[in-house]
Coordinates of C-alpha atoms (C1' of nucleotides) in Angstrom, one line a residue:
Chain A
X1 CA -25.1 61.1 -11.3
X2 CA -27.0 58.4 -11.1
X3 CA -28.7 56.0 -14.2
X4 CA -31.8 58.1 -13.8
X5 CA -30.9 61.3 -13.8
X6 CA -28.3 60.2 -16.2
X7 CA -31.3 58.7 -18.0
X8 CA -33.7 63.0 -18.4
X9 CA -30.7 64.0 -19.6
X10 CA -30.6 62.2 -22.6
X11 CA -34.9 62.0 -22.1
X12 CA -34.7 65.7 -22.4
X13 CA -32.2 66.4 -24.8
X14 CA -34.4 63.7 -27.2
X15 CA -37.4 66.0 -27.1
X16 CA -35.7 68.6 -27.4
X17 CA -34.5 67.5 -30.7
X18 CA -37.8 66.2 -32.0
X19 CA -39.2 69.7 -30.9
X20 CA -36.4 71.0 -33.8
X21 CA -37.6 68.0 -36.3
X22 CA -34.2 66.9 -36.0
X23 CA -33.8 63.1 -37.9
X24 CA -36.0 60.7 -35.7
X25 CA -33.5 58.1 -35.6
X26 CA -30.4 60.4 -34.1
X27 CA -33.7 61.1 -31.4
X28 CA -34.0 57.5 -31.2
X29 CA -30.4 56.9 -30.1
X30 CA -31.2 59.3 -26.4
X31 CA -34.3 57.7 -25.8
X32 CA -32.3 54.1 -26.9
X33 CA -29.6 55.4 -24.2
X34 CA -32.1 56.8 -22.0
X35 CA -33.0 53.2 -21.5
X36 CA -30.7 51.0 -21.7
X37 CA -29.0 53.1 -18.7
X38 CA -31.8 53.7 -16.6
X39 CA -33.0 50.2 -17.2
X40 CA -29.0 49.0 -16.4
X41 CA -28.3 47.3 -13.5
X42 CA -25.0 48.6 -12.1
X43 CA -24.2 52.3 -11.8
X44 CA -23.1 54.0 -14.9
X45 CA -20.5 55.5 -12.3
X46 CA -19.0 52.1 -11.4
X47 CA -18.4 50.2 -14.2
X48 CA -16.9 53.6 -15.6
X49 CA -14.3 54.1 -12.6
X50 CA -14.2 49.3 -14.2
X51 CA -11.0 49.9 -16.0
X52 CA -11.7 46.3 -17.4
X53 CA -14.6 47.7 -18.7
X54 CA -16.3 51.2 -21.1
X55 CA -19.2 51.6 -21.5
X56 CA -19.9 51.5 -25.3
X57 CA -19.4 47.5 -24.7
X58 CA -23.5 48.6 -23.6
X59 CA -25.5 47.8 -26.3
X60 CA -27.1 51.4 -28.1
X61 CA -24.6 53.8 -26.2
X62 CA -21.3 54.6 -28.3
X63 CA -19.1 57.0 -28.7
X64 CA -20.5 60.0 -28.0
X65 CA -23.3 58.3 -25.8
X66 CA -20.4 57.3 -23.4
X67 CA -19.1 60.9 -23.4
X68 CA -21.0 62.6 -22.0
X69 CA -22.2 60.1 -19.9
X70 CA -18.6 60.4 -18.2
X71 CA -19.5 64.1 -18.5
X72 CA -22.5 63.8 -16.5
X73 CA -20.5 61.9 -13.9
X74 CA -18.2 64.2 -13.7
X75 CA -20.0 66.4 -12.7
X76 CA -19.9 69.0 -16.2
X77 CA -22.8 70.4 -18.0
X78 CA -23.0 69.7 -21.6
X79 CA -22.9 72.1 -24.5
X80 CA -25.2 70.7 -26.5
X81 CA -27.9 70.8 -23.9
X82 CA -27.8 74.4 -23.0
X83 CA -27.6 74.8 -26.4
X84 CA -30.7 74.1 -26.8
X85 CA -32.3 74.8 -23.8
X86 CA -31.4 78.6 -25.8
X87 CA -33.8 77.6 -28.5
X88 CA -36.5 76.6 -27.3
X89 CA -38.1 77.0 -24.1
X90 CA -38.7 74.5 -22.1
X91 CA -42.7 75.4 -22.4
X92 CA -43.3 75.0 -26.0
X93 CA -42.3 70.7 -25.1
X94 CA -45.6 70.8 -23.6
X95 CA -46.9 72.1 -27.1
X96 CA -46.3 67.9 -28.3
X97 CA -48.5 66.2 -25.4
X98 CA -51.6 68.0 -26.9
X99 CA -52.4 64.8 -28.6
X100 CA -53.2 65.6 -32.6
X101 CA -49.6 68.4 -32.4
X102 CA -46.5 66.3 -32.4
X103 CA -43.0 68.4 -33.7
X104 CA -44.2 70.0 -37.3
X105 CA -46.8 71.6 -35.1
X106 CA -45.8 72.1 -32.6
X107 CA -42.8 73.9 -34.4
X108 CA -45.0 75.9 -36.8
X109 CA -46.8 77.5 -33.9
X110 CA -43.5 78.3 -32.0
X111 CA -41.8 79.9 -35.4
X112 CA -45.7 81.4 -37.1
X113 CA -47.1 82.7 -34.6
X114 CA -44.5 82.8 -31.4
X115 CA -46.8 80.1 -29.1
X116 CA -44.8 79.1 -26.6
X117 CA -47.7 78.3 -23.7
X118 CA -50.5 76.2 -23.9
X119 CA -52.3 79.5 -22.8
X120 CA -50.7 81.7 -25.4
X121 CA -52.6 78.2 -28.1
X122 CA -55.3 78.4 -26.6
X123 CA -55.8 82.5 -27.0
X124 CA -53.8 81.8 -30.4
X125 CA -56.9 79.2 -31.5
X126 CA -59.4 82.1 -30.0
X127 CA -58.3 84.1 -32.8
X128 CA -58.6 81.8 -34.9
X129 CA -55.1 82.7 -35.2
X130 CA -54.0 78.6 -35.7
X131 CA -56.2 78.0 -39.5
X132 CA -54.7 80.4 -40.8
X133 CA -51.2 79.3 -40.5
X134 CA -50.2 75.8 -44.0
X135 CA -51.5 72.2 -43.3
X136 CA -53.7 73.4 -40.7
X137 CA -57.4 73.6 -40.3
X138 CA -60.5 75.0 -38.7
X139 CA -60.9 71.5 -37.4
X140 CA -57.2 71.3 -36.6
X141 CA -57.9 74.0 -34.5
X142 CA -61.1 72.9 -32.5
X143 CA -59.0 69.5 -31.7
X144 CA -56.5 71.0 -30.4
X145 CA -58.8 73.5 -28.0
X146 CA -60.3 70.5 -26.9
X147 CA -56.8 68.2 -26.2
X148 CA -54.8 72.0 -24.4
X149 CA -56.6 70.4 -21.3
X150 CA -56.0 66.8 -21.6
X151 CA -52.3 67.6 -22.2
X152 CA -52.3 70.2 -19.2
X153 CA -53.2 66.6 -16.5
X154 CA -52.3 63.5 -19.2
X155 CA -49.7 62.9 -16.9
X156 CA -51.0 60.5 -14.6
X157 CA -50.1 56.9 -15.5
X158 CA -52.9 55.3 -13.8
X159 CA -52.1 52.2 -11.7
X160 CA -52.1 48.2 -13.5
X161 CA -54.6 47.0 -10.2
X162 CA -56.9 50.4 -11.4
X163 CA -56.3 49.8 -15.7
X164 CA -57.7 46.7 -14.9
X165 CA -61.3 47.4 -13.6
X166 CA -61.6 48.8 -16.5
X167 CA -60.5 46.0 -19.0
X168 CA -62.3 44.0 -16.8
X169 CA -65.5 46.2 -17.1
X170 CA -64.8 47.0 -20.9
X171 CA -64.2 43.1 -21.8
X172 CA -67.9 42.8 -20.1
X173 CA -68.7 45.4 -21.9
X174 CA -67.8 43.2 -25.4
X175 CA -69.1 39.9 -24.0
X176 CA -72.7 40.4 -24.9
X177 CA -71.0 41.3 -28.8
X178 CA -72.6 39.0 -31.5
X179 CA -69.6 38.7 -33.7
X180 CA -66.3 38.8 -30.8
X181 CA -64.5 35.3 -31.5
X182 CA -61.9 36.5 -30.1
X183 CA -60.9 38.8 -27.0
X184 CA -57.2 39.9 -26.0
X185 CA -55.9 43.2 -24.5
X186 CA -52.1 43.7 -25.9
X187 CA -50.2 46.9 -25.3
X188 CA -48.0 47.6 -21.9
X189 CA -50.8 45.8 -19.6
X190 CA -50.6 42.2 -21.0
X191 CA -46.3 42.8 -20.2
X192 CA -47.9 44.3 -16.5
X193 CA -46.6 47.1 -16.2
X194 CA -46.4 48.4 -13.4
X195 CA -48.5 51.7 -14.3
X196 CA -50.4 52.1 -18.0
X197 CA -51.2 55.2 -19.7
X198 CA -54.5 53.0 -21.9
X199 CA -55.9 50.2 -22.6
X200 CA -55.1 48.2 -26.2
X201 CA -57.8 45.6 -26.8
X202 CA -57.7 42.5 -29.8
X203 CA -60.8 41.0 -30.9
X204 CA -61.3 39.0 -33.5
X205 CA -64.2 39.0 -35.5
X206 CA -65.8 39.3 -39.1
X207 CA -68.2 42.0 -38.4
X208 CA -65.5 44.9 -37.4
X209 CA -68.3 47.5 -37.5
X210 CA -70.8 45.8 -35.6
X211 CA -67.8 44.9 -32.8
X212 CA -66.8 48.9 -32.9
X213 CA -70.4 49.8 -33.2
X214 CA -70.7 48.5 -29.9
X215 CA -67.3 49.4 -27.6
X216 CA -68.2 53.1 -29.5
X217 CA -71.6 52.9 -27.0
X218 CA -69.6 52.4 -23.5
X219 CA -71.0 54.4 -20.9
X220 CA -69.6 58.3 -21.2
X221 CA -67.7 57.4 -23.8
X222 CA -66.0 60.0 -26.4
X223 CA -64.7 59.3 -30.0
X224 CA -61.6 60.0 -30.8
X225 CA -61.0 58.5 -34.1
X226 CA -62.5 55.2 -36.3
X227 CA -61.9 53.9 -39.5
X228 CA -62.5 50.6 -41.0
X229 CA -60.0 48.0 -38.5
X230 CA -59.8 50.6 -35.8
X231 CA -61.5 52.7 -32.9
X232 CA -60.2 54.7 -30.2
X233 CA -62.3 56.0 -27.9
X234 CA -61.4 58.0 -23.8
X235 CA -63.3 57.0 -21.6
X236 CA -65.2 59.7 -19.0
X237 CA -62.4 59.6 -16.3
X238 CA -60.0 60.1 -19.1
X239 CA -58.6 56.9 -20.0
X240 CA -57.8 56.1 -23.8
X241 CA -58.8 52.6 -25.3
X242 CA -58.3 51.3 -28.9
X243 CA -59.9 48.0 -30.0
X244 CA -58.3 47.1 -33.6
X245 CA -60.5 44.3 -34.8
X246 CA -58.6 41.3 -37.4
X247 CA -59.8 38.3 -38.9
X248 CA -58.8 35.1 -37.3
X249 CA -55.0 33.9 -39.5
X250 CA -53.5 37.5 -38.0
X251 CA -54.5 37.1 -34.4
X252 CA -50.2 35.7 -33.4
X253 CA -49.4 38.6 -35.8
X254 CA -51.4 41.4 -33.9
X255 CA -51.5 39.9 -30.6
X256 CA -47.7 40.7 -31.1
X257 CA -47.4 43.6 -32.3
X258 CA -49.8 45.2 -30.5
X259 CA -48.6 43.9 -27.2
X260 CA -45.4 45.8 -28.2
X261 CA -43.1 46.7 -26.7
X262 CA -42.3 49.1 -29.5
X263 CA -38.5 48.6 -28.9
X264 CA -38.9 44.7 -28.9
X265 CA -40.2 45.0 -32.1
X266 CA -38.2 47.2 -33.9
X267 CA -35.8 44.8 -33.1
X268 CA -38.2 41.2 -34.1
X269 CA -38.7 43.6 -37.7
X270 CA -35.1 44.4 -38.1
X271 CA -34.3 40.9 -37.3
X272 CA -36.8 39.8 -39.8
X273 CA -35.2 42.3 -42.5
X274 CA -32.0 39.9 -42.4
X275 CA -33.9 37.3 -43.2
X276 CA -36.2 38.7 -46.0
X277 CA -39.0 38.9 -44.1
X278 CA -41.5 41.5 -43.5
X279 CA -43.1 41.2 -40.4
X280 CA -46.4 43.7 -39.5
X281 CA -49.9 43.4 -37.2
X282 CA -51.3 40.7 -40.4
X283 CA -48.6 38.1 -40.2
X284 CA -45.1 37.9 -41.3
X285 CA -44.1 37.6 -45.4
X286 CA -41.5 37.0 -46.7
X287 CA -41.0 39.0 -49.6
X288 CA -39.9 38.4 -53.0
X289 CA -39.9 40.2 -56.0
X290 CA -42.2 42.7 -54.2
X291 CA -43.9 39.9 -53.9
X292 CA -45.0 39.0 -50.2
X293 CA -46.1 35.9 -49.5
X294 CA -47.9 34.8 -46.6
X295 CA -45.6 32.8 -43.3
X296 CA -47.5 32.7 -40.4
X297 CA -49.8 34.3 -37.9
X298 CA -52.0 32.7 -35.8
X299 CA -50.5 32.4 -33.9
X300 CA -47.8 34.1 -31.7
X301 CA -45.2 30.7 -31.8
X302 CA -46.1 30.8 -35.6
X303 CA -44.8 34.4 -35.4
X304 CA -41.9 33.9 -33.6
X305 CA -41.0 30.9 -35.0
X306 CA -40.4 32.4 -38.8
X307 CA -37.8 34.0 -36.9
X308 CA -35.7 31.5 -34.7
X309 CA -36.7 33.1 -31.9
X310 CA -39.5 31.0 -28.5
X311 CA -42.4 33.2 -27.2
X312 CA -40.9 35.2 -24.8
X313 CA -43.4 35.4 -21.6
X314 CA -44.9 39.0 -22.4
X315 CA -42.8 40.8 -19.9
X316 CA -39.8 40.4 -21.2
X317 CA -40.9 41.6 -23.7
X318 CA -39.0 45.2 -22.6
X319 CA -36.3 44.9 -25.3
X320 CA -34.1 44.4 -22.5
X321 CA -32.1 40.6 -22.5
X322 CA -34.8 39.0 -23.7
X323 CA -32.7 38.7 -26.7
X324 CA -29.4 37.7 -25.2
X325 CA -31.2 35.0 -23.8
X326 CA -32.9 33.1 -26.4
X327 CA -29.9 33.5 -27.9
X328 CA -27.9 31.9 -25.1
X329 CA -30.8 29.3 -24.3
X330 CA -31.0 30.3 -21.0
X331 CA -34.7 32.5 -20.9
X332 CA -35.7 31.8 -17.4
X333 CA -39.0 30.3 -16.2
X334 CA -40.4 33.1 -14.8
X335 CA -42.1 32.7 -11.0
X336 CA -46.0 32.6 -11.3
X337 CA -48.8 32.9 -8.9
X338 CA -48.8 29.2 -7.6
X339 CA -44.8 28.8 -6.4
X340 CA -45.7 31.2 -3.4
X341 CA -46.2 28.9 -0.2
X342 CA -45.7 32.5 2.6
X343 CA -46.6 35.3 3.2
X344 CA -44.4 37.5 5.7
X345 CA -45.0 41.4 5.2
X346 CA -48.8 41.9 6.8
X347 CA -50.8 43.9 10.1
X348 CA -54.4 43.3 11.6
X349 CA -56.2 45.1 14.2
X350 CA -53.8 44.7 17.1
X351 CA -51.9 48.0 15.0
X352 CA -54.0 49.4 11.5
X353 CA -55.1 46.1 10.3
X354 CA -58.9 45.3 9.4
X355 CA -58.8 41.5 10.2
X356 CA -58.1 40.0 13.4
X357 CA -54.9 37.4 13.9
X358 CA -57.3 33.6 13.5
X359 CA -59.2 36.0 10.6
X360 CA -55.5 36.6 8.9
X361 CA -54.9 32.9 9.5
X362 CA -57.7 32.1 8.0
X363 CA -57.4 33.5 5.0
X364 CA -54.2 32.6 4.1
X365 CA -54.9 29.1 4.5
X366 CA -58.2 29.4 2.7
X367 CA -55.8 30.4 -0.8
X368 CA -53.2 27.5 0.1
X369 CA -50.4 29.1 1.8
X370 CA -48.6 26.8 3.9
X371 CA -46.7 30.2 6.7
X372 CA -46.9 33.0 7.5
X373 CA -45.5 36.1 9.4
X374 CA -47.9 38.5 11.3
X375 CA -46.0 41.8 10.7
X376 CA -47.5 45.1 12.9
X377 CA -46.2 48.0 13.3
X378 CA -43.5 48.8 15.8
X379 CA -44.6 52.1 18.2
X380 CA -43.1 54.7 17.1
X381 CA -45.7 54.2 13.7
X382 CA -48.1 55.9 16.5
X383 CA -50.5 56.8 13.7
X384 CA -51.4 52.9 13.8
X385 CA -51.2 52.6 17.8
X386 CA -47.6 50.7 16.6
X387 CA -46.8 47.2 19.6
X388 CA -43.7 47.8 22.0
X389 CA -41.8 45.1 24.2
X390 CA -44.5 44.4 26.2
X391 CA -47.3 44.2 23.2
X392 CA -45.5 42.9 21.0
X393 CA -44.9 39.4 23.0
X394 CA -48.4 39.2 23.9
X395 CA -48.8 39.1 20.3
X396 CA -46.4 36.1 20.3
X397 CA -48.2 34.5 23.0
X398 CA -51.5 34.8 20.8
X399 CA -49.5 33.4 17.7
X400 CA -48.1 30.4 19.6
X401 CA -51.2 29.1 21.3
X402 CA -52.7 29.8 17.2
X403 CA -49.5 27.5 16.3
X404 CA -50.4 25.1 19.0
X405 CA -53.5 24.1 17.7
X406 CA -52.7 24.1 14.2
X407 CA -51.6 21.7 12.0
X408 CA -50.1 22.0 7.9
X409 CA -49.9 25.4 8.8
X410 CA -46.9 27.9 10.9
X411 CA -47.9 31.2 12.2
X412 CA -43.8 33.2 11.9
X413 CA -43.5 35.4 15.3
X414 CA -42.5 39.0 13.3
X415 CA -42.9 42.5 13.1
X416 CA -42.1 45.8 11.1
X417 CA -39.6 47.8 13.0
X418 CA -39.3 51.1 12.0
X419 CA -36.3 52.7 11.0
X420 CA -35.9 55.3 13.1
X421 CA -35.2 58.8 11.9
X422 CA -31.7 59.4 14.1
X423 CA -30.9 55.6 12.7
X424 CA -31.1 52.7 15.1
X425 CA -34.4 50.6 15.4
X426 CA -37.5 51.5 17.1
X427 CA -37.5 48.3 19.4
X428 CA -34.6 46.7 21.2
X429 CA -32.7 43.2 20.0
X430 CA -33.0 41.4 23.3
X431 CA -37.6 41.8 21.6
X432 CA -36.0 40.6 18.3
X433 CA -33.7 38.0 19.0
X434 CA -37.1 36.1 20.0
X435 CA -38.5 36.8 16.2
X436 CA -39.3 35.1 14.4
X437 CA -38.9 37.4 10.6
X438 CA -37.6 40.5 11.4
X439 CA -38.9 42.7 8.2
X440 CA -38.1 46.8 9.2
X441 CA -38.5 49.4 7.0
X442 CA -39.5 53.9 7.0
X443 CA -41.4 55.9 7.2
X444 CA -40.7 59.3 9.4
X445 CA -37.6 61.1 8.0
X446 CA -38.3 60.2 4.1
X447 CA -37.0 64.4 2.7
X448 CA -33.6 63.3 4.2
X449 CA -30.7 63.6 2.0
X450 CA -30.1 60.2 -0.4
X451 CA -26.6 60.1 2.5
X452 CA -28.8 60.1 5.4
X453 CA -31.7 57.6 4.7
X454 CA -28.5 55.5 2.8
X455 CA -27.0 54.8 5.9
X456 CA -29.9 54.3 7.7
X457 CA -31.0 51.4 5.9
X458 CA -27.5 49.7 5.5
X459 CA -27.0 50.7 9.3
X460 CA -30.5 48.2 9.7
X461 CA -29.3 45.4 7.6
X462 CA -26.6 44.8 9.8
X463 CA -28.4 44.4 12.7
X464 CA -28.3 40.6 13.2
X465 CA -32.2 39.9 13.8
X466 CA -33.3 41.7 10.5
X467 CA -34.3 39.6 7.4
X468 CA -34.4 42.2 5.0
X469 CA -35.8 45.6 4.3
X470 CA -39.3 46.4 3.4
X471 CA -40.5 48.3 0.4
X472 CA -37.3 49.9 0.1
X473 CA -37.7 53.4 -2.1
X474 CA -41.2 54.4 -0.3
X475 CA -43.2 55.8 -2.8
X476 CA -46.3 55.6 -4.3
X477 CA -47.5 55.9 -8.0
X478 CA -48.8 59.1 -8.8
X479 CA -47.9 60.4 -4.8
X480 CA -45.3 60.5 -3.0
X481 CA -41.6 59.3 -5.8
X482 CA -39.3 57.2 -3.7
X483 CA -37.1 58.6 -1.2
X484 CA -33.4 59.7 -2.2
X485 CA -31.7 56.5 -1.4
X486 CA -28.0 54.3 -2.8
X487 CA -29.7 50.9 -4.1
X488 CA -26.3 49.3 -4.9
X489 CA -25.4 50.3 -1.2
X490 CA -28.3 48.9 -0.3
X491 CA -27.2 45.9 -2.6
X492 CA -24.1 45.4 -1.5
X493 CA -24.7 45.6 2.9
X494 CA -27.8 43.3 1.3
X495 CA -25.2 40.9 0.2
X496 CA -22.5 40.9 2.7
X497 CA -25.1 40.5 5.7
X498 CA -27.7 37.7 3.5
X499 CA -30.2 39.7 4.1
X500 CA -33.0 38.9 1.7
X501 CA -35.2 42.5 -0.3
X502 CA -39.3 43.1 0.2
X503 CA -41.1 43.9 -3.4
X504 CA -43.6 45.1 -1.9
X505 CA -46.8 44.0 -3.6
X506 CA -50.1 46.6 -2.7
X507 CA -50.0 47.8 -6.8
X508 CA -49.7 51.2 -5.7
X509 CA -46.2 50.3 -4.4
X510 CA -44.7 47.9 -5.6
X511 CA -41.2 48.3 -4.7
X512 CA -38.0 47.6 -4.8
X513 CA -39.4 47.8 -8.9
X514 CA -38.4 45.4 -12.2
X515 CA -35.2 46.8 -12.6
X516 CA -34.3 47.1 -9.6
X517 CA -35.0 43.5 -8.3
X518 CA -33.7 42.5 -11.8
X519 CA -29.8 44.3 -10.3
X520 CA -30.8 42.8 -6.5
X521 CA -30.9 39.0 -8.8
X522 CA -28.1 40.0 -10.1
X523 CA -26.5 40.5 -6.9
X524 CA -27.5 37.4 -6.1
X525 CA -29.8 38.5 -3.2
X526 CA -32.8 36.5 -2.7
X527 CA -36.3 38.3 -2.5
X528 CA -39.6 38.1 -1.2
X529 CA -43.1 39.0 -2.6
X530 CA -45.8 40.3 0.2
X531 CA -48.5 41.8 0.4
X532 CA -48.5 43.7 3.0
X533 CA -51.6 42.6 4.0
X534 CA -54.3 45.0 6.6
X535 CA -57.4 42.7 5.7
X536 CA -58.2 39.2 4.9
X537 CA -58.4 40.4 1.3
X538 CA -55.2 41.9 1.2
X539 CA -53.6 38.7 0.0
X540 CA -55.3 39.3 -3.5
X541 CA -52.9 41.8 -4.0
X542 CA -49.6 39.1 -4.7
X543 CA -50.4 38.9 -8.3
X544 CA -49.1 42.3 -9.3
X545 CA -46.0 41.4 -7.5
X546 CA -45.8 38.6 -9.2
X547 CA -46.3 40.7 -12.6
X548 CA -43.1 42.6 -11.7
X549 CA -41.2 40.2 -10.6
X550 CA -41.9 38.0 -14.4
X551 CA -40.7 41.7 -15.3
X552 CA -38.1 41.0 -13.5
X553 CA -36.8 37.8 -14.7
X554 CA -37.4 36.1 -11.2
X555 CA -37.6 32.3 -11.2
X556 CA -39.1 30.6 -8.2
X557 CA -35.6 29.7 -6.8
X558 CA -35.3 33.8 -6.3
X559 CA -37.8 34.3 -4.4
X560 CA -37.7 33.7 -0.5
X561 CA -40.7 33.0 0.1
X562 CA -41.7 30.0 -2.7
X563 CA -39.5 28.6 -0.4
X564 CA -40.6 25.3 2.0
X565 CA -40.3 26.6 5.6
X566 CA -37.4 24.1 6.8
X567 CA -35.6 25.9 3.2
X568 CA -37.2 29.6 4.5
X569 CA -36.7 29.0 8.3
X570 CA -32.3 28.2 6.9
X571 CA -31.7 31.5 4.7
X572 CA -33.3 33.2 8.2
X573 CA -31.0 32.1 10.2
X574 CA -27.8 32.7 7.7
X575 CA -28.9 35.9 8.0
X576 CA -28.8 35.9 11.9
X577 CA -25.3 34.6 11.9
Chain B
dG1 C1' -26.4 58.9 -33.5
dC2 C1' -25.6 53.6 -33.4
dC3 C1' -23.7 50.3 -35.8
dG4 C1' -21.5 45.5 -38.2
dT5 C1' -21.1 36.9 -40.6
dT6 C1' -24.2 41.8 -47.0
dT7 C1' -19.2 46.5 -41.6
dT8 C1' -17.1 52.0 -41.1
dC9 C1' -21.1 53.9 -45.3
dG10 C1' -25.6 53.9 -45.6
dG11 C1' -29.4 52.1 -43.0
dC12 C1' -32.4 52.6 -39.3
dC13 C1' -40.6 48.5 -38.6
dC14 C1' -45.0 49.1 -40.4
dG15 C1' -49.5 49.8 -41.2
dA16 C1' -54.4 53.0 -39.5
dC17 C1' -56.4 57.5 -39.2
dT18 C1' -57.2 62.9 -39.8
dG19 C1' -58.1 66.0 -41.9
dT20 C1' -55.7 69.5 -45.3
dT21 C1' -55.4 68.1 -49.7
dT22 C1' -56.3 66.8 -55.2
dT23 C1' -52.0 62.4 -53.6
dC24 C1' -50.2 63.3 -48.4
dA25 C1' -48.4 64.9 -45.0
dG26 C1' -48.2 64.1 -39.7
dT27 C1' -49.8 61.6 -35.8
dC28 C1' -49.7 57.7 -32.9
dG29 C1' -49.7 53.3 -31.1

DNA sequence: GCCGTTTTCGGCCCGACTGTTTTCAGTCG
């Protein structure tokens, strides 16, 4: 039972409790616990096995949740979960995914109409049964009918890079609008999450109607709702866009509020209360005898300062460790894309890349990088025409020639060697020993058992010539889940052999993800942020990797490819023993 | 269900918008 599965169980309990209209704070306790455990850098089983530590020392895990974690880790079932499941069918939870349907309305159709699936609800709406219920009407019935289709498909969150395209086109669209004094994208986009559910725009203007008219006219968008200061639309492909218009003196408070995360904000408001303050999207107010006086709101710095807090980079606002860091005065100075001096995973036309060695070198130099590693595929990856020993050595001779001509730039002789299904590497040690840099990765046998996949990777890390594991979980966002792998065992092996782990910057990969990177960092394992570029433009993805690294709290020092070539090669040499 | 330099009970962030209502509950972020 790993942390992710425990978190899933707690989220499921929260869903079921919510459907039953349980105490909302109890629901939150389960969600909080789920999030805390999902983000926790060590497996719960490790904490349980340690006699000196208690689960209840983890903030958000009390006596009750601790017992449930222990039960789950012991392979037991939870009586509470079984009881809830016997009362609420799994399919009924889908009802709450319809926009506008919360726990109250879902429970009403379930109990009073016996509706427990989306299909049954569609029929009930078409038979005009729903509008007869108390609190429902014809309009609600229409909204539900329109929303059922969304509930069936809305599960997909787009990658940050995809959302970025929409954010840019909306920014362009709004640029011509008079009355827009300032415009920012807030929400999970600003926090740099790997996936984005909707876009939140914040505008400073004293002509809110005009601004909202402009957004409402966005091509092929439909209106979800609109009030005096807030508008929501849905773009043709389903993405929801919210916009809020605030006066200038509230801009910082509103930006802070709409950037979130929700959990970060809840903690903030709790702190405000302790100080006799109130925070909302309009500012920070001192509350005395029912009188509210404006204290701050123009900038985010101002808002945080009223709570004796530093400004937090948006990527850290996840209610993970940022408040502890602030209290200790040890907020990390996050890595920036300009800190990268190298890119250590890329392909050329020798295998499945679209650019030649020379073109990749030129593109890397243009970007300001100081060194790169060419890591084409090895022979097992037949689809990409992977390299055998002979072709690899030929490529390395070419690289020698290129290096002879270059000043102030170096190309490392590398390879992305496949970790074979049966274990072991796709090229022999005598070839690998002639390289400067080897990344190993899994392409085949992704459906193997957790034990098998973990062993393949751990064994690869033990090979003296392997310096790093590339895309260590193999996930492709919205297309393929991560393979079953015991990352804790991978961290142990990496630390033991002085190896590195990759954060693959491809926006659909981004593995190790933010949580895993933070866990690796806490064990002192250097991270390599790599583009996995297959073209000259491929280096552009590095910024997505940087966003995840920042979310993990990584500094320049935590990332190996921020180092000078000499320092980097020393790190590689350490792993080669 | 969690938490505590206002501790073991009584809190738990806060406001906009919609639809069904005549003053507000439910939902959302």
